[in-house]
XYZ file of C-alpha atoms in Angstrom:
740
model
C -37.867 54.072 59.934
C -37.185 50.655 60.818
C -40.408 48.221 61.628
C -40.037 46.429 64.986
C -41.887 43.400 64.126
C -39.398 42.568 61.396
C -36.687 42.127 64.316
C -39.018 40.663 67.098
C -37.765 37.086 68.307
C -38.917 35.091 71.156
C -37.075 32.171 70.622
C -34.445 30.668 73.103
C -30.877 31.401 72.528
C -28.017 28.784 73.034
C -25.191 29.926 75.222
C -21.775 30.981 73.691
C -19.110 31.391 75.917
C -17.701 35.068 75.701
C -14.429 36.867 76.772
C -14.433 39.109 79.832
C -16.893 37.094 81.965
C -19.793 38.293 80.263
C -22.405 35.244 79.710
C -24.283 34.963 76.465
C -27.265 36.030 78.037
C -26.202 39.270 79.351
C -24.595 40.239 75.776
C -27.737 39.314 74.110
C -29.700 41.789 76.516
C -27.134 44.251 75.899
C -27.564 43.789 72.002
C -31.341 44.017 72.362
C -31.256 46.992 74.355
C -29.312 48.985 71.512
C -31.901 47.366 69.131
C -34.616 49.184 71.188
C -33.049 52.311 70.979
C -32.284 51.760 67.353
C -36.014 51.467 66.419
C -37.211 53.951 68.725
C -39.057 51.239 71.145
C -39.518 50.766 74.979
C -36.674 49.001 76.587
C -37.473 45.347 76.842
C -39.834 45.334 74.041
C -37.451 44.906 70.829
C -35.479 41.482 70.157
C -32.972 40.414 67.708
C -34.312 37.567 65.613
C -32.009 34.325 66.253
C -30.242 34.624 62.764
C -29.502 38.268 63.492
C -28.156 37.302 67.023
C -25.957 34.658 65.363
C -24.383 37.166 63.277
C -23.754 39.774 65.964
C -22.471 37.393 68.308
C -20.141 36.006 65.737
C -18.657 39.685 65.071
C -18.625 40.765 68.400
C -17.688 37.790 70.646
C -15.838 35.889 68.193
C -14.578 38.404 65.795
C -15.155 36.111 62.739
C -15.733 36.995 59.062
C -19.409 36.625 58.038
C -21.517 36.492 54.843
C -24.994 36.941 55.045
C -27.299 36.673 52.344
C -30.869 37.204 53.279
C -33.965 39.067 51.931
C -34.941 42.793 51.853
C -36.335 43.728 55.003
C -34.468 40.829 57.083
C -32.791 43.467 58.933
C -29.142 43.439 57.911
C -28.494 46.731 59.107
C -29.410 45.935 62.570
C -26.661 43.374 62.672
C -24.099 45.909 61.934
C -25.405 49.061 63.928
C -25.997 46.853 66.848
C -22.438 44.960 66.559
C -20.771 48.667 65.989
C -22.454 49.641 69.121
C -21.387 46.797 71.081
C -17.751 46.790 69.582
C -17.194 50.480 70.395
C -18.305 50.105 74.168
C -15.604 47.608 74.217
C -12.873 49.646 72.803
C -12.853 48.841 69.161
C -12.156 51.400 66.319
C -15.026 52.823 63.962
C -17.101 50.522 61.709
C -16.608 51.466 58.170
C -19.439 50.550 55.751
C -18.852 50.186 51.938
C -22.364 50.840 50.301
C -23.026 52.015 46.561
C -26.513 53.419 47.872
C -26.523 57.107 48.541
C -30.138 57.281 49.519
C -29.533 53.986 51.947
C -26.698 56.118 53.392
C -28.874 58.851 54.264
C -31.349 56.538 55.774
C -28.710 54.706 57.715
C -27.273 57.650 59.220
C -30.629 58.654 60.500
C -31.310 55.371 61.922
C -27.909 55.499 63.771
C -28.339 58.485 65.228
C -31.415 57.163 67.022
C -29.402 54.606 68.785
C -26.427 57.397 69.879
C -24.181 56.296 67.148
C -22.267 58.933 65.434
C -22.311 58.212 61.583
C -20.816 60.128 58.585
C -20.764 59.493 54.954
C -18.263 60.035 52.415
C -19.490 60.186 48.695
C -19.596 62.307 45.593
C -22.492 64.222 47.132
C -20.735 65.833 49.912
C -17.144 66.663 48.929
C -17.120 69.895 50.962
C -17.566 67.884 54.161
C -14.389 65.357 53.602
C -12.034 67.422 55.344
C -14.033 67.826 58.601
C -15.115 63.985 58.387
C -11.461 63.061 58.223
C -10.364 64.843 61.471
C -13.589 63.453 63.255
C -12.432 59.980 62.421
C -8.788 60.727 63.536
C -10.092 62.325 66.859
C -12.499 59.035 67.501
C -15.579 61.352 67.109
C -17.330 58.957 64.676
C -18.483 55.571 65.305
C -19.683 54.598 61.693
C -18.114 56.044 58.403
C -20.246 55.076 55.207
C -18.077 54.965 52.054
C -19.096 54.800 48.618
C -16.981 52.339 46.727
C -15.732 54.909 44.081
C -13.807 56.612 47.033
C -11.866 53.310 47.492
C -10.183 53.994 43.992
C -9.353 57.503 44.626
C -5.711 58.209 44.980
C -5.711 60.679 47.524
C -8.240 58.554 49.684
C -6.181 55.279 48.946
C -3.089 56.444 49.872
C -3.670 59.098 52.735
C -7.046 57.860 54.298
C -7.462 53.934 53.459
C -4.148 52.781 55.456
C -5.097 54.744 58.529
C -8.869 53.349 58.355
C -7.535 49.586 57.574
C -5.192 50.120 60.836
C -7.986 51.662 63.176
C -10.953 49.939 61.856
C -13.144 47.732 64.364
C -15.582 46.289 61.677
C -15.705 46.341 58.255
C -19.133 45.969 56.488
C -19.601 45.199 52.782
C -23.216 46.162 51.909
C -24.522 45.058 48.518
C -21.571 42.658 48.497
C -23.025 40.972 45.243
C -21.251 43.957 43.633
C -18.013 42.324 44.063
C -18.632 39.491 41.971
C -18.403 39.785 37.991
C -20.814 36.790 38.141
C -23.366 38.844 39.579
C -25.479 41.254 37.617
C -24.306 44.366 39.252
C -20.580 44.072 39.171
C -18.488 47.107 40.494
C -14.741 46.907 39.826
C -14.198 49.499 42.450
C -15.521 46.974 45.069
C -12.630 44.686 44.302
C -10.066 47.242 46.070
C -11.686 45.772 49.300
C -9.230 42.708 48.847
C -6.323 45.011 49.572
C -8.112 46.841 52.628
C -8.837 43.300 53.942
C -5.153 42.451 53.843
C -4.346 45.623 55.866
C -6.765 44.866 58.556
C -5.350 44.418 62.084
C -5.788 40.785 63.239
C -9.036 39.753 64.761
C -11.171 42.560 63.115
C -14.362 41.161 62.089
C -15.748 41.582 58.612
C -19.747 41.417 57.385
C -20.608 41.093 53.898
C -24.253 41.675 52.838
C -26.315 41.170 50.385
C -30.177 40.275 49.517
C -29.654 38.898 45.879
C -27.037 36.325 45.304
C -27.408 33.052 43.656
C -25.179 30.095 44.983
C -22.471 30.954 42.212
C -22.310 34.505 43.304
C -22.255 33.732 47.027
C -19.109 31.502 46.649
C -17.358 34.115 44.572
C -18.178 36.839 47.205
C -16.957 34.668 49.999
C -13.564 34.026 47.743
C -13.165 37.753 47.074
C -13.633 38.696 50.599
C -11.460 36.105 51.942
C -14.579 34.673 53.889
C -14.303 31.455 52.343
C -12.455 29.682 55.152
C -13.923 26.799 56.863
C -14.323 28.967 60.281
C -16.289 31.787 58.421
C -20.067 32.205 59.201
C -22.429 32.049 56.205
C -26.097 33.084 56.665
C -28.109 32.147 54.115
C -32.186 32.584 54.329
C -35.248 32.196 52.642
C -36.227 34.811 49.851
C -39.833 34.434 50.341
C -41.538 37.727 50.482
C -45.053 37.179 51.930
C -46.051 40.709 51.867
C -45.479 40.875 47.929
C -48.148 39.908 45.343
C -46.662 39.672 41.955
C -48.306 39.912 38.547
C -47.711 41.019 34.845
C -49.933 43.061 32.862
C -49.847 42.670 29.267
C -50.659 45.740 26.937
C -50.047 46.107 23.440
C -47.906 49.271 23.507
C -46.429 52.118 25.229
C -49.712 54.310 25.105
C -51.781 51.640 26.563
C -49.103 51.316 29.500
C -49.283 54.957 30.405
C -53.146 54.959 29.937
C -53.170 51.891 32.252
C -51.124 53.902 34.988
C -53.398 56.976 34.735
C -56.494 54.461 35.159
C -55.308 52.352 37.942
C -52.667 54.074 40.015
C -55.155 55.451 42.812
C -56.459 51.638 43.140
C -52.762 50.854 44.347
C -51.992 50.976 48.061
C -50.264 54.065 49.618
C -47.402 55.554 47.848
C -44.711 53.716 45.669
C -41.992 53.577 42.856
C -42.600 53.369 39.018
C -39.411 51.896 37.530
C -38.591 52.488 34.144
C -35.646 51.342 31.890
C -34.645 54.808 30.635
C -34.315 58.383 31.614
C -36.519 59.272 28.487
C -39.406 57.100 29.653
C -39.229 58.453 33.054
C -39.489 61.754 32.030
C -42.150 60.835 29.751
C -44.375 59.042 32.502
C -43.751 61.774 34.687
C -45.142 64.477 32.556
C -48.195 62.443 31.622
C -49.044 61.702 35.238
C -48.616 65.223 36.101
C -51.219 66.244 33.523
C -53.539 63.638 34.553
C -53.434 65.101 38.204
C -50.991 62.894 39.895
C -48.562 63.979 42.368
C -45.542 62.337 40.822
C -41.742 63.144 40.914
C -38.964 62.155 38.465
C -35.923 60.419 39.855
C -32.907 59.778 37.306
C -29.275 60.082 36.599
C -30.075 63.469 35.460
C -31.905 64.507 38.591
C -29.704 67.364 40.498
C -28.732 65.952 44.099
C -30.719 68.545 45.774
C -33.895 67.534 43.777
C -33.030 63.953 44.506
C -33.213 64.478 48.167
C -36.386 66.307 47.765
C -38.158 63.634 46.021
C -36.933 61.091 48.378
C -38.372 63.281 51.310
C -41.772 63.566 49.303
C -42.158 59.951 48.907
C -40.997 59.126 52.781
C -43.883 61.607 53.927
C -46.532 60.299 51.375
C -46.617 63.891 49.527
C -46.179 62.038 46.432
C -48.174 59.149 44.999
C -44.991 57.714 43.248
C -41.501 58.515 42.265
C -40.869 57.457 38.479
C -37.494 56.371 38.593
C -34.550 54.550 36.767
C -32.125 52.196 38.487
C -30.831 55.518 39.943
C -33.019 55.001 42.764
C -31.275 51.678 43.240
C -31.823 49.210 46.234
C -31.095 51.294 48.581
C -34.188 53.415 49.461
C -35.537 52.684 52.851
C -39.321 53.013 53.148
C -40.718 50.278 54.920
C -44.356 51.135 54.144
C -43.737 51.311 50.277
C -47.307 50.003 48.992
C -46.343 49.386 45.365
C -43.605 48.834 42.915
C -44.483 49.041 39.074
C -42.195 48.383 36.508
C -42.825 49.905 33.019
C -40.672 47.542 31.131
C -38.828 44.615 31.988
C -35.533 44.626 33.591
C -32.752 42.359 31.795
C -32.101 40.248 35.091
C -34.330 38.618 37.316
C -32.005 39.055 40.246
C -32.047 43.013 39.495
C -35.886 42.681 39.193
C -35.992 40.733 42.643
C -33.846 43.641 44.254
C -36.035 46.412 42.877
C -39.206 44.952 44.002
C -37.893 44.128 47.183
C -38.205 47.918 48.156
C -42.019 47.284 48.592
C -43.703 45.608 51.541
C -40.975 45.592 54.049
C -43.081 46.892 56.845
C -46.746 46.204 55.734
C -48.719 43.250 55.402
C -49.566 43.920 51.774
C -47.905 45.577 48.855
C -48.774 45.066 45.002
C -45.755 44.350 42.390
C -46.915 44.667 38.855
C -44.617 44.613 35.580
C -46.144 46.057 32.266
C -43.555 44.575 29.776
C -43.044 46.402 26.359
C -41.862 45.520 23.018
C -39.104 47.840 23.040
C -37.736 46.333 26.225
C -35.362 44.127 24.391
C -34.291 46.771 21.994
C -33.399 48.875 25.339
C -31.390 46.019 26.961
C -29.009 45.879 23.659
C -28.782 49.415 23.683
C -27.338 49.472 26.925
C -25.615 46.133 26.905
C -22.147 47.689 26.042
C -20.651 46.817 29.179
C -18.930 43.302 28.478
C -14.906 43.065 29.227
C -13.485 44.421 25.877
C -11.838 41.946 23.372
C -7.946 41.023 24.512
C -6.528 43.230 21.499
C -8.116 46.443 22.859
C -7.229 45.654 26.508
C -3.435 44.791 25.006
C -3.716 48.152 23.252
C -4.182 50.071 26.270
C -1.432 48.225 28.440
C 0.990 48.873 25.300
C -0.177 52.744 25.390
C 0.375 53.134 28.923
C 3.810 51.128 29.071
C 5.039 53.134 26.146
C 3.891 56.672 27.365
C 6.496 56.849 30.074
C 4.248 59.217 31.934
C 0.614 58.597 33.701
C -2.211 59.126 31.135
C -5.410 60.326 31.724
C -8.491 58.665 30.460
C -9.226 61.459 27.911
C -5.660 60.976 26.859
C -5.995 57.269 26.412
C -9.086 57.712 23.963
C -6.576 58.915 21.250
C -4.884 55.434 21.514
C -7.782 53.323 22.235
C -11.023 52.737 20.476
C -13.200 52.387 23.434
C -16.183 54.615 24.804
C -15.063 56.397 28.161
C -17.349 54.364 30.635
C -16.218 51.187 29.147
C -12.527 52.206 29.063
C -12.833 53.532 32.757
C -14.326 50.182 33.996
C -11.583 48.041 32.109
C -8.856 50.265 33.886
C -10.486 49.718 37.328
C -10.282 45.564 36.684
C -6.610 45.795 35.172
C -5.930 47.887 38.474
C -7.278 45.197 40.593
C -5.503 42.716 38.760
C -2.275 44.540 39.173
C -1.534 45.395 35.606
C -2.032 49.012 36.031
C -2.487 51.685 38.704
C -3.977 54.940 39.324
C -2.021 57.816 40.211
C -2.231 61.346 40.257
C -2.551 62.330 36.715
C -3.956 59.388 35.436
C -3.095 55.712 34.852
C 0.358 53.928 34.490
C 1.491 50.634 33.672
C 3.038 48.444 36.370
C 4.768 46.274 33.999
C 3.132 43.275 35.961
C 2.169 40.146 33.850
C -1.661 39.772 33.011
C -3.524 36.851 31.433
C -6.907 37.707 29.476
C -9.172 35.333 31.241
C -11.064 34.430 28.035
C -13.228 31.639 29.684
C -14.340 33.639 32.550
C -15.487 36.825 30.214
C -17.226 34.388 27.942
C -18.929 32.801 30.878
C -20.189 36.246 32.072
C -21.616 37.167 28.654
C -23.544 33.949 28.570
C -24.640 34.534 31.945
C -26.312 37.911 30.775
C -28.188 36.155 27.993
C -29.317 33.585 30.517
C -30.666 36.313 32.738
C -32.370 38.038 29.711
C -33.874 34.690 28.733
C -35.064 34.098 32.291
C -37.127 37.720 31.949
C -38.733 36.625 28.924
C -39.780 33.418 30.747
C -40.911 35.214 33.788
C -43.437 37.252 31.661
C -44.912 34.212 30.047
C -44.556 31.887 33.196
C -47.428 29.842 34.259
C -46.052 28.826 37.244
C -45.933 30.782 40.806
C -43.715 34.202 39.936
C -42.162 34.357 43.645
C -41.241 30.943 43.222
C -39.683 31.417 39.799
C -37.636 34.412 41.207
C -36.425 32.362 44.179
C -35.593 29.612 41.990
C -33.318 31.921 39.822
C -31.535 33.102 42.883
C -30.988 29.270 43.993
C -33.329 29.364 46.996
C -33.738 25.887 47.950
C -37.004 26.491 49.909
C -39.008 28.049 46.784
C -42.550 26.938 46.697
C -45.559 28.614 45.370
C -46.614 31.683 46.919
C -50.327 31.294 46.694
C -50.671 35.335 46.150
C -49.404 36.236 42.528
C -51.809 36.188 39.318
C -50.664 32.634 38.349
C -51.602 31.389 41.827
C -54.787 33.200 42.615
C -55.672 34.711 39.320
C -55.014 38.129 37.952
C -56.797 40.923 40.553
C -56.353 43.933 38.470
C -57.631 44.425 34.757
C -56.051 45.483 31.840
C -58.440 47.452 30.295
C -58.098 51.535 29.576
C -60.674 53.954 28.620
C -60.438 55.739 25.241
C -60.052 58.981 26.932
C -57.065 58.146 28.902
C -55.369 56.371 25.767
C -55.947 59.348 23.560
C -54.222 61.242 26.116
C -51.428 58.819 26.498
C -51.112 58.780 22.607
C -50.896 62.511 22.523
C -48.032 62.588 25.016
C -45.923 60.007 23.434
C -46.527 61.550 19.911
C -45.316 64.955 21.255
C -42.057 65.252 19.098
C -38.767 67.196 19.670
C -35.868 67.202 21.930
C -32.903 69.706 21.953
C -29.328 68.400 20.832
C -26.750 70.261 22.449
C -23.656 70.979 20.027
C -20.021 70.108 20.651
C -17.886 73.048 22.224
C -14.884 71.500 22.918
C -12.461 69.235 20.608
C -11.386 65.954 22.409
C -8.221 65.678 24.284
C -4.956 64.177 22.521
C -5.991 64.888 18.844
C -2.667 66.344 18.206
C -1.174 63.037 19.068
C -3.244 61.402 16.198
C -2.033 64.224 13.699
C -5.165 66.271 13.983
C -4.597 69.892 14.924
C -7.602 70.517 16.877
C -7.775 71.169 20.416
C -9.242 73.405 23.275
C -12.544 74.935 22.327
C -14.247 75.154 18.926
C -14.165 78.732 17.939
C -17.791 80.260 18.092
C -17.521 80.858 14.213
C -17.072 77.232 13.737
C -19.707 75.865 16.177
C -23.260 74.294 15.260
C -26.002 75.969 17.273
C -28.475 74.044 19.621
C -30.285 71.820 17.220
C -33.421 69.574 17.389
C -34.413 65.971 17.087
C -37.480 64.256 16.610
C -36.959 62.004 19.566
C -34.532 60.048 21.631
C -33.697 56.166 20.624
C -34.403 55.633 24.462
C -37.789 56.958 24.895
C -41.014 55.081 24.721
C -42.779 57.475 22.282
C -40.776 58.269 19.111
C -38.262 56.007 20.286
C -40.471 53.018 19.569
C -41.070 54.410 16.125
C -37.517 55.295 15.240
C -35.559 52.347 16.522
C -36.781 49.885 13.762
C -36.122 52.580 11.144
C -32.659 53.238 12.174
C -31.628 49.558 13.157
C -28.227 48.546 11.496
C -30.077 45.802 9.513
C -32.949 47.862 8.274
C -33.646 48.375 4.723
C -33.261 52.140 3.257
C -35.966 53.928 1.734
C -37.773 57.041 1.619
C -38.835 58.775 5.191
C -42.255 57.520 6.461
C -45.097 60.229 5.853
C -45.765 60.351 9.529
C -42.019 60.648 10.543
C -41.641 63.692 7.792
C -45.005 65.362 9.250
C -43.406 65.005 13.009
C -40.139 66.497 11.760
C -41.819 69.659 10.176
C -43.920 70.045 13.448
C -40.495 70.044 15.486
C -39.273 72.747 12.942
C -42.337 74.906 13.519
C -42.072 74.721 17.337
C -38.313 75.355 17.003
C -39.349 78.762 15.093
C -41.891 79.702 17.765
C -39.703 79.013 20.761
C -38.347 82.003 22.764
C -35.625 83.790 20.785
C -36.585 81.822 17.409
C -33.843 79.470 15.741
C -30.819 80.271 17.618
C -31.535 82.669 20.692
C -28.056 83.024 21.871
C -26.434 83.820 18.534
C -26.742 87.281 17.449
C -28.500 87.662 14.147
C -29.353 83.901 13.913
C -32.996 83.906 14.829
C -34.003 84.431 11.232
C -35.818 81.466 9.260
C -33.383 79.208 7.619
C -32.489 80.125 4.124
C -31.603 76.548 2.877
C -31.377 73.020 3.649
C -27.949 70.714 3.250
C -27.690 67.123 3.969
C -25.143 64.860 5.683
C -24.123 62.339 2.934
C -24.879 58.585 4.239
C -23.747 55.383 2.787
C -26.042 53.268 4.685
C -29.453 55.261 4.418
C -29.066 57.571 1.554
C -32.509 57.476 0.655
C -33.994 57.995 4.166
C -31.732 61.010 4.705
C -32.298 62.455 1.345
C -35.760 62.344 1.213
C -36.214 63.645 4.634
C -33.813 66.747 3.696
C -35.795 67.477 0.140
C -39.350 66.779 2.065
C -38.647 69.521 4.524
C -37.543 71.656 1.871
C -40.720 71.176 -0.033
C -42.881 71.452 2.825
C -40.969 74.583 4.110
C -40.660 76.050 0.720
C -36.788 76.353 1.373
C -34.150 75.585 -1.400
C -32.631 72.229 -1.111
C -28.941 73.304 -1.629
C -27.564 69.905 -1.760
C -25.438 67.698 0.532
C -21.661 67.601 1.730
C -19.759 64.952 -0.331
C -17.184 62.201 0.812
C -13.872 62.998 0.077
C -12.887 59.962 -1.460
C -14.246 56.342 -1.963
C -12.717 54.857 1.483
C -14.668 57.739 3.463
C -17.323 56.402 5.682
C -18.711 57.089 8.863
C -17.014 55.697 11.961
C -18.517 53.346 14.412
C -21.026 55.186 16.408
C -20.086 53.643 19.802
C -16.345 54.864 19.505
C -15.002 57.235 21.840
C -14.950 61.010 21.014
C -11.226 61.132 20.014
C -11.539 58.033 17.707
C -14.873 58.974 16.322
C -13.133 62.431 15.392
C -10.205 60.832 14.091
C -12.276 58.512 11.813
C -14.504 61.827 10.432
C -11.160 64.081 9.876
C -11.097 64.631 6.116
C -14.223 62.331 5.676
C -16.510 65.378 4.270
C -15.765 68.442 1.830
C -17.761 71.307 0.635
C -18.278 70.786 -3.211
C -17.733 73.750 -5.735
C -21.401 73.411 -6.423
C -22.464 73.545 -2.838
C -19.842 76.140 -1.932
C -21.601 78.529 -4.900
C -24.879 77.428 -3.630
C -23.987 78.756 -0.045
C -22.600 81.959 -1.457
C -25.901 82.838 -2.593
C -27.482 82.910 0.908
C -26.349 85.014 3.923
C -28.735 83.454 6.553
C -28.588 80.259 8.451
C -28.884 76.782 7.014
C -30.632 73.795 8.316
C -28.330 70.523 8.626
C -30.266 67.426 8.151
C -29.067 63.862 9.229
C -30.829 60.495 10.414
C -29.216 60.268 13.888
C -26.606 61.549 16.228
C -24.949 59.700 19.258
C -21.577 61.350 19.871
C -22.384 64.466 18.004
C -19.058 64.604 16.083
C -20.656 64.011 12.638
C -22.863 67.021 13.206
C -19.749 69.130 14.707
C -17.482 68.293 11.870
C -20.324 68.977 9.089
C -21.153 72.294 10.691
C -17.566 73.500 10.851
C -17.119 73.004 7.293
C -20.354 74.886 6.482
C -19.132 77.958 8.637
C -15.965 78.067 6.930
C -17.407 77.797 3.763
C -19.426 80.997 4.805
C -22.740 80.022 6.201
C -23.982 82.536 8.956
C -25.031 79.749 11.178
C -25.817 75.638 11.256
C -29.115 74.712 12.616
C -28.797 70.670 13.041
C -31.957 68.810 12.644
C -31.758 64.984 13.096
C -34.557 62.219 13.194
C -33.021 60.602 16.385
C -30.462 61.389 19.253
C -29.016 58.820 21.566
C -30.014 58.610 25.077
């Protein structure tokens, strides 16, 4: 629901001449009446603020392009919904709103309906409705269409729907417009498609771009990208002060203390709120622990099914839960004006992203708590997820060459066989090249346009430096002695930034950092719980025959590994914190630590006791492993060897040996390669020696395959295939750490 007090204004409005004989005051009265319907207020009791009215008048009367950079809660959606209603009454076509926020889309559809505005949305969550929505648009039955930016890059949408939309649109709204700028913190290349749509708009169609978090550089870039940089364009940039927020940092020694602190203090926080974590694993760990402590909380991550997301959002809206424990999947678009607190279990890597997330709180209440609980693992997690920079020129050129020489469209999986980039990074790169005109997306994949393309080394290097500067700013925020709100506003180039007088640095800490022994013990027990499943690979990557490797389709059942186990994920705040230093690239090799070996044995014991035993879906594979085989390691031979032999000793199982490198040049491929390149590098790397083959021949049951780490899963898949071909009844992978 929209809070009326945010949009009330009693200031005098200066007249603007209007077409059609309507005076400025008459248009203003009509706009305010629409606002009253939108917020469900009695007629005459709602009034747009002066800055909101300025934007509405520019769009409706002058048909201008406007860029609005205003804090969360300012009421940007009021501007485009009121403008939509006014424009539709005057015969304009439907409003198209491009927004990356599905949660906000749902909120906006509900808000529009209150004002009699018919709104529909097209995104990845409702493909079954697309056809009927397109029909409604063509018939004029829809006033507002909310579109996710990914739709702009869909071939069918771009070729069949977008031209019609561009020709009939009455108002184009670009929400979260900072995503257009690769100088911003959340660049999304799909947004760059808007430049083409802008060029196809009918003359005089107004455009509104909105964002709550853009510094001066991003603001200028967004204006340029959207074509709003002309002298006649309207730019409204307001103060980023949030009078309702009280910011603080609570320093705690480790993850267990942070979870214990949540259990001790969550009930003290007002209303309901959001607990942000940096990883899915951390969200799941925190949710499990808080539920054990009796709190009603839900998890909300990239792994959460859409139906569960809807339920979680509804539960928080209705205050049926104390908090959602969420990753950035919840995003900026969750609209709950009475949200009482936002807690960060770990520091985001950007002050702009942090300001955006905390902006969810206190929009419609006088007071909300915002607290950060930074962790020692934060920077390791930043590095883990930092593989998003634009690739080096050689890899880009390799991609362009592969497309040019193919003579036909290539899918992303097919391109993986030619380019050593992970899929998500490859897809992002292709979208950028698409916008730049070097490639285009067609049915069947991607193809080269043959147009010249220049690698902008200086720009990409600047963006990388910007990311590093943002990370340093977050370190500075944690240790700052100045006002925290002032600090954030300064980083967003808010010229009016002054001390807030409310935060812990201005007014002193208002909440303690102590935790009880009982809560700490419970948190330590939760984080010390070892064991996560490791799903095996079941399909070979696309394009392997083109690399000279005769593997394609489904991996035969007789050559697959069973579902395995890992002690923990590198991204979690429990065992992940213990394993990251052990498995770091520069970490010294050595015997497996006693606590790690003990925990691994505990995982194996739990595995044996699980329903169905070791491999419940594999006939005759529930029996205890008959022996242990290690994956050879060039970087950590002592760690892997001692782990395998330690398990064998404790479990009283024979250590059968390890696979062998096929030659002196054999080595593990780079961990962050894509599947095709990873498998190519692994092809022919290992062999089963005669000695190991002889040892395997003496046993008829499953073997335990031991390694230190799995990321792509291909090392385990290749090793398991060799062991199955050598006669093993089943292969059960056991690793210390899994990615993700």
